[in-house]
Tab-separated table of C-alpha atoms and ligand atoms in Angstrom:
chain	number	residue	atom	x	y	z
A	921	MET	CA	-94.899	124.057	-9.365
A	922	SER	CA	-95.065	124.489	-5.852
A	923	ASP	CA	-93.144	128.353	-3.918
A	924	ALA	CA	-92.305	125.124	-0.690
A	925	ALA	CA	-88.949	124.524	-3.309
A	926	THR	CA	-87.585	125.238	-6.194
A	927	VAL	CA	-85.288	121.868	-8.333
A	928	LEU	CA	-81.522	123.516	-7.915
A	929	PHE	CA	-80.544	120.220	-10.024
A	930	THR	CA	-82.791	117.738	-12.127
A	931	GLU	CA	-82.556	113.746	-12.475
A	932	GLU	CA	-80.511	114.175	-15.582
A	933	ALA	CA	-77.847	116.686	-14.288
A	934	ILE	CA	-77.333	114.815	-11.545
A	935	HIS	CA	-76.694	111.019	-13.315
A	936	ARG	CA	-74.696	112.761	-15.811
A	937	ARG	CA	-71.843	114.250	-13.779
A	938	VAL	CA	-72.538	110.885	-11.182
A	939	HIS	CA	-71.179	109.365	-14.561
A	940	GLU	CA	-68.937	112.459	-15.203
A	941	LEU	CA	-67.428	111.515	-11.506
A	942	GLY	CA	-67.263	108.225	-11.850
A	943	ALA	CA	-65.047	108.267	-15.226
A	944	LEU	CA	-62.504	109.935	-13.397
A	945	ILE	CA	-61.740	107.944	-10.641
A	946	THR	CA	-61.917	104.577	-12.676
A	947	ARG	CA	-59.561	106.556	-14.803
A	948	ASP	CA	-56.661	108.292	-11.905
A	949	TYR	CA	-57.069	104.403	-9.667
A	950	ARG	CA	-56.434	102.388	-12.311
A	951	GLY	CA	-54.675	98.757	-11.580
A	952	LYS	CA	-56.051	99.831	-7.708
A	953	SER	CA	-59.033	97.988	-5.748
A	954	PRO	CA	-60.115	101.539	-3.816
A	955	VAL	CA	-62.865	101.476	-0.605
A	956	LEU	CA	-65.644	103.654	-0.991
A	957	VAL	CA	-66.519	104.885	2.889
A	958	SER	CA	-70.029	106.454	2.708
A	959	VAL	CA	-71.130	107.861	6.093
A	960	LEU	CA	-75.150	106.903	6.377
A	961	LYS	CA	-77.910	108.047	5.536
A	962	GLY	CA	-77.226	110.573	3.678
A	963	GLY	CA	-73.982	109.602	0.985
A	964	VAL	CA	-76.635	106.568	-0.083
A	965	VAL	CA	-78.170	107.467	-2.701
A	966	PHE	CA	-75.158	109.150	-4.313
A	967	LEU	CA	-72.784	106.110	-3.525
A	968	ALA	CA	-75.262	103.655	-5.287
A	969	ASP	CA	-75.210	105.537	-8.370
A	970	LEU	CA	-71.395	106.195	-8.582
A	971	PHE	CA	-69.889	103.390	-7.517
A	972	ARG	CA	-71.454	101.725	-10.393
A	973	GLU	CA	-69.797	104.160	-13.365
A	974	ILE	CA	-67.213	102.838	-11.651
A	975	ASP	CA	-65.769	100.563	-13.707
A	976	LEU	CA	-63.232	98.794	-11.187
A	977	LEU	CA	-63.271	96.122	-8.638
A	978	VAL	CA	-64.123	98.704	-5.365
A	979	ARG	CA	-65.191	97.772	-2.260
A	980	VAL	CA	-67.778	99.844	-0.326
A	981	ASP	CA	-67.979	99.864	3.595
A	982	PHE	CA	-70.293	102.221	5.867
A	983	MET	CA	-70.195	104.747	8.930
A	984	SER	CA	-72.675	105.879	10.977
A	985	ILE	CA	-72.864	109.072	13.274
A	986	SER	CA	-74.590	111.061	15.486
A	987	ALA	CA	-73.184	115.106	16.285
A	988	TYR	CA	-73.392	115.391	19.745
A	989	GLY	CA	-75.097	119.297	19.566
A	990	ALA	CA	-77.701	120.745	17.684
A	991	ASP	CA	-76.259	120.903	14.513
A	992	SER	CA	-71.735	120.626	13.717
A	993	GLU	CA	-71.421	123.948	14.587
A	994	ALA	CA	-72.500	123.940	18.187
A	995	SER	CA	-70.822	121.225	18.003
A	996	GLY	CA	-67.931	121.924	16.506
A	997	GLY	CA	-68.264	118.591	14.533
A	998	VAL	CA	-67.656	115.704	17.352
A	999	VAL	CA	-69.675	113.352	16.581
A	1000	ARG	CA	-69.887	109.916	18.095
A	1001	ILE	CA	-68.766	106.993	15.717
A	1002	LEU	CA	-72.222	104.404	16.784
A	1003	LYS	CA	-71.273	102.031	13.557
A	1004	ASP	CA	-67.737	101.729	11.981
A	1005	LEU	CA	-65.918	101.201	9.303
A	1006	ASP	CA	-66.174	96.858	9.241
A	1007	GLN	CA	-63.167	96.818	7.487
A	1008	ASP	CA	-59.928	96.712	8.246
A	1009	ILE	CA	-58.404	100.672	5.501
A	1010	GLY	CA	-55.092	100.112	6.894
A	1011	THR	CA	-53.070	99.699	3.457
A	1012	GLU	CA	-55.733	100.855	1.282
A	1013	ASP	CA	-57.313	103.440	-1.291
A	1014	VAL	CA	-59.266	104.812	0.730
A	1015	ILE	CA	-62.636	107.377	-0.831
A	1016	VAL	CA	-64.617	109.606	1.145
A	1017	VAL	CA	-68.436	109.311	-0.869
A	1018	GLU	CA	-70.042	112.062	1.138
A	1019	ASP	CA	-73.607	113.735	-0.151
A	1020	ILE	CA	-73.100	117.355	0.959
A	1021	ILE	CA	-70.506	119.504	2.990
A	1022	ASP	CA	-71.563	122.500	4.773
A	1023	THR	CA	-69.151	123.630	7.537
A	1024	GLY	CA	-66.437	120.912	6.827
A	1025	LEU	CA	-66.482	120.082	10.679
A	1026	THR	CA	-67.851	116.574	10.695
A	1027	LEU	CA	-65.879	115.404	8.132
A	1028	SER	CA	-62.766	116.524	8.886
A	1029	TYR	CA	-63.333	114.850	12.415
A	1030	LEU	CA	-64.017	111.915	10.531
A	1031	LEU	CA	-60.888	112.037	8.561
A	1032	ASP	CA	-59.119	113.397	11.353
A	1033	SER	CA	-60.252	108.996	12.382
A	1034	LEU	CA	-60.068	106.962	9.297
A	1035	ARG	CA	-56.068	109.197	9.067
A	1036	ALA	CA	-55.225	107.787	11.990
A	1037	ARG	CA	-55.645	103.560	10.515
A	1038	GLN	CA	-53.064	104.397	8.877
A	1039	PRO	CA	-55.004	104.300	4.894
A	1040	ALA	CA	-52.679	104.026	1.562
A	1041	SER	CA	-54.852	106.943	0.450
A	1042	LEU	CA	-57.374	109.214	1.706
A	1043	GLU	CA	-59.506	111.190	-0.751
A	1044	VAL	CA	-63.045	112.819	-0.423
A	1045	CYS	CA	-65.264	112.233	-2.727
A	1046	THR	CA	-68.817	115.370	-2.412
A	1047	LEU	CA	-71.809	115.770	-4.642
A	1048	LEU	CA	-72.381	119.326	-3.792
A	1049	ASP	CA	-70.785	121.792	-1.859
A	1050	LYS	CA	-71.135	124.128	0.486
A	1051	SER	CA	-68.285	126.572	-0.272
A	1052	VAL	CA	-69.067	129.456	1.349
A	1053	ARG	CA	-70.522	127.861	4.569
A	1054	ARG	CA	-66.794	126.108	4.851
A	1055	ILE	CA	-65.703	126.552	8.497
A	1056	ALA	CA	-63.113	123.208	8.647
A	1057	PRO	CA	-60.365	123.298	5.746
A	1058	LEU	CA	-60.631	121.138	3.627
A	1059	SER	CA	-58.824	119.525	0.435
A	1060	ILE	CA	-62.075	117.926	-2.097
A	1061	ARG	CA	-60.450	115.917	-4.718
A	1062	TYR	CA	-64.139	114.851	-6.423
A	1063	ARG	CA	-66.998	117.505	-6.466
A	1064	GLY	CA	-70.091	117.589	-8.376
A	1065	PHE	CA	-71.569	120.948	-8.153
A	1066	ASP	CA	-70.498	124.088	-5.943
A	1067	CYS	CA	-73.808	124.345	-3.890
A	1068	PRO	CA	-76.490	128.332	-3.856
A	1069	ASP	CA	-75.652	128.616	0.966
A	1070	LYS	CA	-79.393	127.226	0.453
A	1071	PHE	CA	-81.103	123.907	2.634
A	1072	VAL	CA	-81.938	121.550	0.385
A	1073	VAL	CA	-83.054	117.961	-0.283
A	1074	GLY	CA	-83.037	114.939	-2.108
A	1075	TYR	CA	-81.221	112.043	-3.511
A	1076	GLY	CA	-80.505	111.683	0.240
A	1077	LEU	CA	-80.988	114.300	1.483
A	1078	ASP	CA	-84.056	114.846	4.206
A	1079	HIS	CA	-85.487	117.490	5.940
A	1080	ALA	CA	-86.374	116.058	9.294
A	1081	GLU	CA	-85.944	112.376	7.951
A	1082	ARG	CA	-88.100	113.420	4.298
A	1083	PHE	CA	-87.526	112.979	1.121
A	1084	ARG	CA	-84.072	112.077	0.656
A	1085	ASN	CA	-85.799	109.867	-2.795
A	1086	LEU	CA	-86.897	113.142	-4.319
A	1087	PRO	CA	-84.980	112.281	-7.787
A	1088	ALA	CA	-83.609	116.047	-8.322
A	1089	ILE	CA	-81.918	118.025	-5.454
A	1090	LEU	CA	-83.958	120.954	-4.695
A	1091	ALA	CA	-84.194	124.152	-2.655
A	1092	VAL	CA	-86.322	125.149	0.679
A	1093	GLU	CA	-87.399	128.366	0.230
A	1094	ASP	CA	-89.515	128.277	3.717
A	1095	GLN	CA	-87.745	125.269	6.204
A	1096	ALA	CA	-91.065	125.978	8.916
A	1097	ALA	CA	-94.092	126.431	6.408
A	1098	LEU	CA	-92.467	122.158	4.621
A	1099	ALA	CA	-92.411	120.863	8.137
A	1100	GLU	CA	-95.948	121.618	9.153
A	1101	ARG	CA	-96.856	120.289	5.205
A	1102	PRO	CA	-94.898	117.902	3.980
A	1103	ASP	CA	-97.032	116.839	1.299
A	1104	VAL	CA	-96.489	120.046	-0.841
A	1105	LEU	CA	-93.422	118.194	-1.802
A	1106	LEU	CA	-95.334	114.922	-3.381
A	1107	PRO	CA	-95.117	116.377	-6.744
A	1108	PHE	CA	-91.145	116.444	-7.470
A	1109	LEU	CA	-91.555	112.726	-6.521
A	1110	GLY	CA	-91.517	109.997	-9.224
A	1111	GLY	CA	-87.963	108.744	-11.521
A	1112	ARG	CA	-87.797	109.579	-15.126
A	1113	ASP	CA	-89.064	106.362	-16.339
A	1114	ARG	CA	-92.286	106.748	-14.214
A	1115	GLU	CA	-92.813	110.284	-16.299
A	1116	THR	CA	-93.012	108.470	-19.529
A	1117	GLU	CA	-94.698	104.793	-18.433
A	1118	GLY	CA	-98.683	106.317	-18.365
B	2412	IMP	P1	-71.027	119.419	8.116
B	2412	IMP	O1	-70.095	119.117	9.273
B	2412	IMP	O2	-71.661	121.159	8.467
B	2412	IMP	O3	-70.188	119.836	7.137
B	2412	IMP	O4	-72.341	119.252	8.065
B	2412	IMP	C1	-73.123	118.664	7.374
B	2412	IMP	C2	-74.108	117.492	7.221
B	2412	IMP	O5	-74.956	118.034	7.374
B	2412	IMP	C3	-74.329	116.863	5.735
B	2412	IMP	O6	-73.745	115.425	5.224
B	2412	IMP	C4	-75.342	117.313	5.875
B	2412	IMP	O7	-76.358	115.466	6.917
B	2412	IMP	C5	-76.249	117.895	6.838
B	2412	IMP	N1	-76.698	118.501	5.845
B	2412	IMP	C6	-75.715	120.629	5.760
B	2412	IMP	N2	-76.287	120.865	5.223
B	2412	IMP	C7	-77.640	120.411	4.609
B	2412	IMP	C8	-78.849	120.782	3.386
B	2412	IMP	O8	-78.747	121.652	3.264
B	2412	IMP	N3	-79.575	119.760	3.800
B	2412	IMP	C9	-79.657	118.277	4.426
B	2412	IMP	N4	-78.571	118.016	5.036
B	2412	IMP	C10	-78.014	119.003	4.893
B	2413	MG	MG1	-73.867	113.230	5.853
């Protein structure tokens, strides 16, 4: 369809994997009511699908952060918390739900901040793990897919705030070209239902 990007994970593959992750969490947290913590904005698409696959009395809460440097490597992962959690997580079972972990610097900083509030437990669930890029060692309890060292968009992930609503996850071949011609990804918009409607 386009040389600008190629499909890495289809909508169907994502859906299947999210269903499996939800089942794992349901099994592991049986009898508990975990709090799912999502980091705005990238993590919300995954969160919205994942928590409907978890058959427990879960709660959700959100954080919004802003990096100090150009990227997490420049800032060492230190972020400013723009919006903190609404609820106290002391004594709660917390699962941080992330779209992607790249260097791991941002998440490791966030986990330190959450750990200091003394939750009963603290685990990480990420849809994508760009493990070859890891700088900060992290223990990840739930992982959707290992992600190649490519820039990816879709299913919550953005390039210059666009493409979060693509149903699949695409690998971007040329970020500069995409910045100039974002409309080349228009053919990738539209979910399964709409494709079969007409
Ligand atoms: P880290 O601190 O290097 O792990 O950076 C994590 C953040 O960078 C993620 O939460 C994303 O917001 C962003 N990020 C990293 N890789 C990608 C990508 O391939 N596409 C879109 N955003 C990305
Ligand atoms: Mg993120």
